[in-house]
Coordinates of C-alpha atoms in Angstrom, one line a residue:
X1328 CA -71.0 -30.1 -14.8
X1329 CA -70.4 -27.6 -12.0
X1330 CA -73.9 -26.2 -11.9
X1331 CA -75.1 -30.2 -12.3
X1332 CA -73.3 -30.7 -9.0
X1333 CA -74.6 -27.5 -7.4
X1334 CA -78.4 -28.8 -8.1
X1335 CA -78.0 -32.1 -7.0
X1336 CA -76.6 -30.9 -3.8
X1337 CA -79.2 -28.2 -3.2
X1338 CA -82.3 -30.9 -3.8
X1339 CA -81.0 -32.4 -0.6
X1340 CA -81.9 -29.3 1.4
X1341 CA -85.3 -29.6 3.4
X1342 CA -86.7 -26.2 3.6
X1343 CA -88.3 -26.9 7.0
X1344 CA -85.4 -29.1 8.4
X1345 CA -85.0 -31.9 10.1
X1346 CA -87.5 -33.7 12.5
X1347 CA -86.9 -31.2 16.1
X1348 CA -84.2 -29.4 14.0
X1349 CA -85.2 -26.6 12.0
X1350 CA -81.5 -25.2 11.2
X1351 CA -80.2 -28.5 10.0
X1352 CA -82.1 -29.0 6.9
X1353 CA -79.6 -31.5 4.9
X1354 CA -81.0 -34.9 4.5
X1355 CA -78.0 -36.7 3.7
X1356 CA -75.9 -35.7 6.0
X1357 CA -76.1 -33.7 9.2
X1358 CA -74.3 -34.0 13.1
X1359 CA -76.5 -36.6 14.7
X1360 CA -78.3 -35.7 18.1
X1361 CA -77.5 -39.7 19.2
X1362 CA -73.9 -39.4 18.1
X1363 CA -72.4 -36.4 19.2
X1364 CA -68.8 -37.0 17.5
X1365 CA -70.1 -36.8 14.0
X1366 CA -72.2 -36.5 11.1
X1367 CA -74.6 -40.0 10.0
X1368 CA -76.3 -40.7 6.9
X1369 CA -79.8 -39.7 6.8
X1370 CA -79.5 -38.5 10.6
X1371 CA -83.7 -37.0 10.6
X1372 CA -84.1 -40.9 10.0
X1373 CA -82.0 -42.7 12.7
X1374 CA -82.3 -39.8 14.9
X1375 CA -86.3 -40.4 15.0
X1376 CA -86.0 -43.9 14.9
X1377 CA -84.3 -43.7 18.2
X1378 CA -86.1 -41.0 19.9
X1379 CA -88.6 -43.9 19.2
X1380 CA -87.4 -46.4 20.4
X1381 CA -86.4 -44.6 23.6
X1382 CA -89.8 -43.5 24.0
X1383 CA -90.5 -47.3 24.3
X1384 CA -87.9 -48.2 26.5
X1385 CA -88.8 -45.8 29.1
X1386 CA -92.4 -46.8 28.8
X1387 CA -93.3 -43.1 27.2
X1388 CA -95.8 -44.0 24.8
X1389 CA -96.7 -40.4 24.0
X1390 CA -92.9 -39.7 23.3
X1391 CA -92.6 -42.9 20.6
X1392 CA -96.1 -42.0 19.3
X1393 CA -94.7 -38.2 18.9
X1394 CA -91.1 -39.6 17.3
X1395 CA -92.4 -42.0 15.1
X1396 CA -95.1 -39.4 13.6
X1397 CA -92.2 -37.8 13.0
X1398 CA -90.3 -40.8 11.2
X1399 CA -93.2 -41.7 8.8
X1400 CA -93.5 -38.1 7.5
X1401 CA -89.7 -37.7 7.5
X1402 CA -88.8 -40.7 5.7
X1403 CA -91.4 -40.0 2.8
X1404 CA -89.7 -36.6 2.4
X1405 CA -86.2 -38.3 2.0
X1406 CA -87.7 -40.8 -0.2
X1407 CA -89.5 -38.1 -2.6
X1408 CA -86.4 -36.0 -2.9
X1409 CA -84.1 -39.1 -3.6
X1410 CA -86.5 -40.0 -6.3
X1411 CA -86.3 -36.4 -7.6
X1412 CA -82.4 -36.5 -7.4
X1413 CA -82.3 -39.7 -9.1
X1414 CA -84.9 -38.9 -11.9
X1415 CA -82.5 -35.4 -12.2
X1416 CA -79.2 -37.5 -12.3
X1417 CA -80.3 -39.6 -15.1
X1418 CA -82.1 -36.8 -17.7
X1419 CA -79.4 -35.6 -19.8
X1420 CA -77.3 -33.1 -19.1
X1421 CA -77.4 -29.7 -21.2
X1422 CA -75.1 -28.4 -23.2
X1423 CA -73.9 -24.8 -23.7
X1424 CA -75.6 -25.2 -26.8
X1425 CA -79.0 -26.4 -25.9
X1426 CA -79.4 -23.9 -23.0
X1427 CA -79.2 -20.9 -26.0
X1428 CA -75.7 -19.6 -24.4
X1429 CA -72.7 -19.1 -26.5

């Protein structure tokens, strides 16, 4: 169960990190760059989605152009390694005596 755990937690990691933040590379969770008082869900997401939309409230369309690159690409890596977590979650789990280990 433990190493089950330890898997799923790891297939959240994002080798090259988040959009502008290459040391946080958990997709899940992470501080937010809005939000400086805590972690979000998902925070490559919202954080690009609001770089975004500030790029279009302050009339930068290079800046929302740049952001929501970013977003599109981001949000089909979250979506791919969802589906793998998902797909990994329900195959069934190994036992001691399937894996050849006694």
């Amino acid at each position: 169960m433990n190493d089950r755990l330890i898997k799923i937690e790891r297939m959240f990691l994002e080798p090259s990190g988040l959009p502008g933040r290459p040391l946080d590379r958990h997709v899940l969770q992470a501080p937010s760059r809005i939000n400086s008082y805590g972690s979000i869900s998902f925070a490559g997401v919202m954080d690009s989605a609001a770089y975004t939309a500030e790029g279009y409230k302050e009339n930068d369309p290079a800046k929302a152009a740049k952001w929501l690159k970013e977003l599109k690409l981001h949000f089909i890596k979250v979506v791919q390694i969802v589906d793998r977590a998902a797909r990994f979650l329900l195959a069934p789990a190994r036992t001691l005596d399937q894996t050849g280990a006694n």
